[in-house]
Coordinates of C-alpha atoms and ligand atoms in Angstrom, one line a residue:
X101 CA -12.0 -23.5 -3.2
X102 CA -13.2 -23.4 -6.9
X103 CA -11.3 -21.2 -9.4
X104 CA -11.2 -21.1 -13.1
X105 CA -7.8 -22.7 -14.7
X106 CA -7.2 -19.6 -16.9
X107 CA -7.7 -17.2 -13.9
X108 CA -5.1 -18.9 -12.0
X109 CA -2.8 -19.2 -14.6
X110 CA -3.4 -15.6 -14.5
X111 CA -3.3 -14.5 -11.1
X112 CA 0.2 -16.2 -11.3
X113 CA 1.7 -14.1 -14.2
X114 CA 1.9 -16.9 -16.8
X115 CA 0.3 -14.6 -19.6
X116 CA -2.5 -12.4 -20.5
X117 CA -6.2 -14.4 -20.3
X118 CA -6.0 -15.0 -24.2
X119 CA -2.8 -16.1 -23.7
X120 CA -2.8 -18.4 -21.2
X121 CA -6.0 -20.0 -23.0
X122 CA -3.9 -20.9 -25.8
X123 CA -1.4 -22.5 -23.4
X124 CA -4.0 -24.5 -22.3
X125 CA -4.7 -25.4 -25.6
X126 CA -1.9 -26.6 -26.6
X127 CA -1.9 -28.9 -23.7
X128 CA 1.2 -27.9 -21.9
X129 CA -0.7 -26.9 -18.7
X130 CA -1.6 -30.3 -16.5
X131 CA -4.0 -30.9 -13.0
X132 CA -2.9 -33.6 -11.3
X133 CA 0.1 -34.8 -13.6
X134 CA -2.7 -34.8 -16.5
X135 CA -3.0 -32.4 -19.6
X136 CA -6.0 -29.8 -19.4
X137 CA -7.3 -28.3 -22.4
X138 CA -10.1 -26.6 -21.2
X139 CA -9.6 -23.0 -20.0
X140 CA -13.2 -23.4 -18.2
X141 CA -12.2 -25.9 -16.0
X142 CA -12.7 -25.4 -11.9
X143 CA -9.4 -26.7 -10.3
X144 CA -9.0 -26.0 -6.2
X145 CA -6.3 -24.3 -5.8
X146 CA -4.9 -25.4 -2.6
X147 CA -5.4 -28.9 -2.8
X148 CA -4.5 -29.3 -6.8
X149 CA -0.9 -30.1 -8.4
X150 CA -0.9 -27.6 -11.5
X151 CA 2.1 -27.6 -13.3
X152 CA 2.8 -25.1 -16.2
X153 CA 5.3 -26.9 -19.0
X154 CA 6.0 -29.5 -16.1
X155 CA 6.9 -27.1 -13.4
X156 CA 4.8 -26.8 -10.6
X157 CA 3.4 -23.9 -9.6
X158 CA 2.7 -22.5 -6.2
X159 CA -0.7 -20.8 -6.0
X160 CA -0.9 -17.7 -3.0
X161 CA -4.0 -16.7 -2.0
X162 CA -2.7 -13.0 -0.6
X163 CA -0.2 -10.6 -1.4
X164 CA 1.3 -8.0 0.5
X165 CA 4.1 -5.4 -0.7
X166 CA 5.7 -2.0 0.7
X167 CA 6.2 0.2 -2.1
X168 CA 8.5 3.4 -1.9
X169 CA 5.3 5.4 -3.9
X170 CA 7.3 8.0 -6.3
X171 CA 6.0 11.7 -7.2
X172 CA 3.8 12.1 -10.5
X173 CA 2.1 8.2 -10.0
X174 CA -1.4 8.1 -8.6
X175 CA -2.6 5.6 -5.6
X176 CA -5.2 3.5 -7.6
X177 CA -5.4 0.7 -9.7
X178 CA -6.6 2.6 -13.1
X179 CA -6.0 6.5 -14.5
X180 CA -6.8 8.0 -17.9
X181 CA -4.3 10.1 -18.0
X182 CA -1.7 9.5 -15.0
X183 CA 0.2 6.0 -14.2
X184 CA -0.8 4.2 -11.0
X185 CA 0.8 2.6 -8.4
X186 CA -0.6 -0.5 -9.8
X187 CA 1.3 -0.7 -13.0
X188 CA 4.7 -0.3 -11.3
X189 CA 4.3 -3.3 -10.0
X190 CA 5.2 -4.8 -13.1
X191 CA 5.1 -8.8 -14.0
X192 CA 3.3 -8.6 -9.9
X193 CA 0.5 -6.5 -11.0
X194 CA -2.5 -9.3 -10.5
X195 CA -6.2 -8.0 -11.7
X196 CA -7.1 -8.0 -7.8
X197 CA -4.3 -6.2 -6.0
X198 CA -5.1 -2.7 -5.1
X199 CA -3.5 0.5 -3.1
X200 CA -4.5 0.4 1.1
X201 CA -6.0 4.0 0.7
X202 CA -3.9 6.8 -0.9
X203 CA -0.7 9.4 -0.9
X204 CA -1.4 12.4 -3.2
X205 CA -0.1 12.2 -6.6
X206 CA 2.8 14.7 -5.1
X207 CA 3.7 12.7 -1.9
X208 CA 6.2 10.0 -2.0
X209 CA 7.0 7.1 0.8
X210 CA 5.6 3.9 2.3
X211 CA 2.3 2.7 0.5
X212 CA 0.7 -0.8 0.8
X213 CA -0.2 -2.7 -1.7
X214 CA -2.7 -6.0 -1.5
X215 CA -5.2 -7.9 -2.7
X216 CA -6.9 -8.8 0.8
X217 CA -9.5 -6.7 1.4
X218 CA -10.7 -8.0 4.6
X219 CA -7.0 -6.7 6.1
X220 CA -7.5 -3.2 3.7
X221 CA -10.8 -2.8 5.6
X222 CA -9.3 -3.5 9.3
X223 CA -6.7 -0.7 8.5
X224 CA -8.3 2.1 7.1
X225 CA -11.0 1.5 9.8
X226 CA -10.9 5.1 11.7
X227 CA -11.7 3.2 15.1
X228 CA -8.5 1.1 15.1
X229 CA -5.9 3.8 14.9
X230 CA -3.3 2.9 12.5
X231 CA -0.9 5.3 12.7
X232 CA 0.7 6.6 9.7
X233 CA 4.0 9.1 10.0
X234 CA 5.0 11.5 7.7
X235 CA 8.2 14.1 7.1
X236 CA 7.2 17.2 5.8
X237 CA 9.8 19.6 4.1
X238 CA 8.2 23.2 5.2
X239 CA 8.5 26.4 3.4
X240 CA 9.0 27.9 6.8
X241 CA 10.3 27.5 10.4
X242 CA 8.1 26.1 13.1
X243 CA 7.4 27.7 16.1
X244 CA 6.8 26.0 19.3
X245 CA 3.3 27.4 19.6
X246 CA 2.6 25.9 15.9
X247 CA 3.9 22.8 17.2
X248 CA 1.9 23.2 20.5
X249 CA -1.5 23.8 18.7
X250 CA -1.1 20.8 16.2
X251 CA 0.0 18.4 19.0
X252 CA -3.1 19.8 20.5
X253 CA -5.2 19.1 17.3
X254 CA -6.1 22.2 15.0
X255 CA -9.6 23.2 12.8
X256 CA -9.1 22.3 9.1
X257 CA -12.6 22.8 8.2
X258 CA -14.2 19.4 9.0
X259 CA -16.8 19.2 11.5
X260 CA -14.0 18.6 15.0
X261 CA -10.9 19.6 14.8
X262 CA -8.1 17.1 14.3
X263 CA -6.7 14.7 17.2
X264 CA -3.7 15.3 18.4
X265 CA -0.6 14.5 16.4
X266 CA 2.5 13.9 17.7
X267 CA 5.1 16.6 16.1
X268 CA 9.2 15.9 16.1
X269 CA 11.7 18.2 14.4
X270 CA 14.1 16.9 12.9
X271 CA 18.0 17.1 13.4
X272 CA 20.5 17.2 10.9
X273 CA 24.2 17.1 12.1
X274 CA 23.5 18.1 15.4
X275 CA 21.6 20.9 13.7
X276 CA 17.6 21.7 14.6
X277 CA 16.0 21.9 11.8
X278 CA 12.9 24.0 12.0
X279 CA 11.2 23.3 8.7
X280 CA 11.7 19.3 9.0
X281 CA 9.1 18.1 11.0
X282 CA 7.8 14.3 11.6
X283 CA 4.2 14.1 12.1
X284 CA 2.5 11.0 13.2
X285 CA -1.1 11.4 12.8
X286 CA -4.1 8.8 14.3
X287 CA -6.8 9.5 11.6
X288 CA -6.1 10.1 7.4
X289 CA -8.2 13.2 6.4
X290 CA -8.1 13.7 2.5
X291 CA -5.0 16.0 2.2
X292 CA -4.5 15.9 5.9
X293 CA -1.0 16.8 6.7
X294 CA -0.7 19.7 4.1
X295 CA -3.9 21.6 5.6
X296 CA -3.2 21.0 9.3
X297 CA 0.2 22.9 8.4
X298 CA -2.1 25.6 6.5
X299 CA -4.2 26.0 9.4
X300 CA -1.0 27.1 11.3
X301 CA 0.3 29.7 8.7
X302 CA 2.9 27.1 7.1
X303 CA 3.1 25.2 3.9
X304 CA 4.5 21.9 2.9
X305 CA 6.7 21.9 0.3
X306 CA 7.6 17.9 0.6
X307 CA 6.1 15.1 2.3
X308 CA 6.7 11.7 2.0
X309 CA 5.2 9.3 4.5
X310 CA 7.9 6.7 6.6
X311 CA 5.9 4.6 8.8
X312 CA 2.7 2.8 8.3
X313 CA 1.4 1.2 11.9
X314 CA 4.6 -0.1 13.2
X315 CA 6.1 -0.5 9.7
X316 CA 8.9 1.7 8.9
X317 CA 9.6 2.7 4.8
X318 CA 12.3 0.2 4.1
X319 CA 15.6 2.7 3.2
X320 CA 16.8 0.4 0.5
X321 CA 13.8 0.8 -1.6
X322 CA 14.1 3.4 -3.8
X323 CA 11.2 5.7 -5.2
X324 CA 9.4 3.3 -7.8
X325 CA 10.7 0.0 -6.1
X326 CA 8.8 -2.2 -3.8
X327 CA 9.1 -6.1 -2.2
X328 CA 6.9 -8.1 -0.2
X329 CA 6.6 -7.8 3.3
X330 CA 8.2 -10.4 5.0
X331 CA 6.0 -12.7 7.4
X332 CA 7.1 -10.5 10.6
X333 CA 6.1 -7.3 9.0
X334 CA 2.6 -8.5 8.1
X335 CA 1.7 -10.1 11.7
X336 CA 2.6 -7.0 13.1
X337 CA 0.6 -4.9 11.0
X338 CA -2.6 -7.6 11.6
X339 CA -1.5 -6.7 15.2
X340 CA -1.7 -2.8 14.5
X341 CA -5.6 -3.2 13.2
X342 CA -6.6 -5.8 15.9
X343 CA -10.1 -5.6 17.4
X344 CA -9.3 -4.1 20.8
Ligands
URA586 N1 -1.5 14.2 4.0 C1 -1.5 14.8 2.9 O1 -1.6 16.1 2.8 N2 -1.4 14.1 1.7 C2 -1.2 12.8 1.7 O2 -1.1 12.1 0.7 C3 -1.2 12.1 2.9 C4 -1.3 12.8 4.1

């Protein structure tokens, strides 16, 4: 594969594009154990030794990271006015990584974060089912016929009614607790958790999403943080979106 020296240099956090121009300027960047001064040049980057001040550097193709998404950050790559998910990602933040579809600017919880699109594609697809689970925080109790008519699959205003959803309440020291509820949906309406819980006289007061596929949120991150998956996570979420 052909790619730009400067963009690789940049896709690997070595500076900003003007910046890593004048590095290759001043010659301390080198292809094959020799200097290269010009920021146009096609290298591949597989095949080709780059080293940056004589280290060599190790050139990946995909990323993939769970983040814990905070409150007040939105799921995209650029905002006017709020930060995104993006830009917590720091010194990680290549120009091609972007959020696997979106939590609301007021959910929290597991969000994936990549730059391969063909994998982005396979799980938002709404024939493949990913599942994605979520605890809602209610503002009220929930009954068992509430839970029996959103297991069943209730009319938010879209053309069908939602599928079924599989509903768990949660328990806290032994203790039911009403207006804690899991929800494990098979399709990703725009707002969907907070209106099927409208639609039975309730209201969600929290929600943070836990599991994405068979991924669950990773407890030691906390809101804001985020690693990579490791290599068993990511085959089994290429085995959540396979073609069956
Ligand atoms: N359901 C919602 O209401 N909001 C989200 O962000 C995700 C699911």
């Amino acid at each position: 594969m052909d790619l730009r020296l400067d963009r690789f240099l940049c896709e690997l956090n070595i500076g900003t594009r003007s910046q890593v121009k004048a590095f290759i300027r001043q010659g301390v960047v080198a292809v094959g154990g020799v200097p290269a001064t010009n920021p146009d040049r096609k290298i591949d980057e597989l095949s080709d030794t780059v080293t940056f001040r004589g280290k060599p550097l190790q050139y990946r193709r995909y990323v993939y990271y769970m983040m814990n998404k905070p409150e007040g950050v939105v799921s995209a790559t650029r905002d006017n006015v709020s930060r995104t998910v993006v830009s917590l990602l720091g010194k990680d933040a290549r120009e091609d990584i972007f959020p696997v579809g979106r939590l609301d600017k007021d959910v929290t919880g597991f969000l994936l974060l990549t730059n391969d699109g063909d994998l982005a594609h396979r799980l938002l697809a709404p024939k493949r089912h990913v599942d994605k689970t979520y605890l809602a925080v209610l503002a009220h109790g929930l009954g068992r016929p509430e839970i029996r008519r959103l297991e069943a699959g209730v009319d938010i205003g879209e053309e069908r009614p939602t599928l079924p959803a599989r509903v768990e309440l949660l328990t806290e020291d032994g203790i039911l607790r009403e207006d804690k509820v899991l929800l494990t949906l098979h399709e990703g309406k725009f707002h969907q958790v907070k209106r099927m819980l409208q639609a039975v006289g309730n209201e969600v007061v929290g929600l943070q999403r836990v599991a994405f596929g068979g991924l669950r949120l990773d407890p030691k991150l906390r809101p804001g943080e985020y690693r990579e998956l490791t290599a068993e996570e990511l085959a089994a979420l290429k085995d959540d979106c396979r073609e069956v």
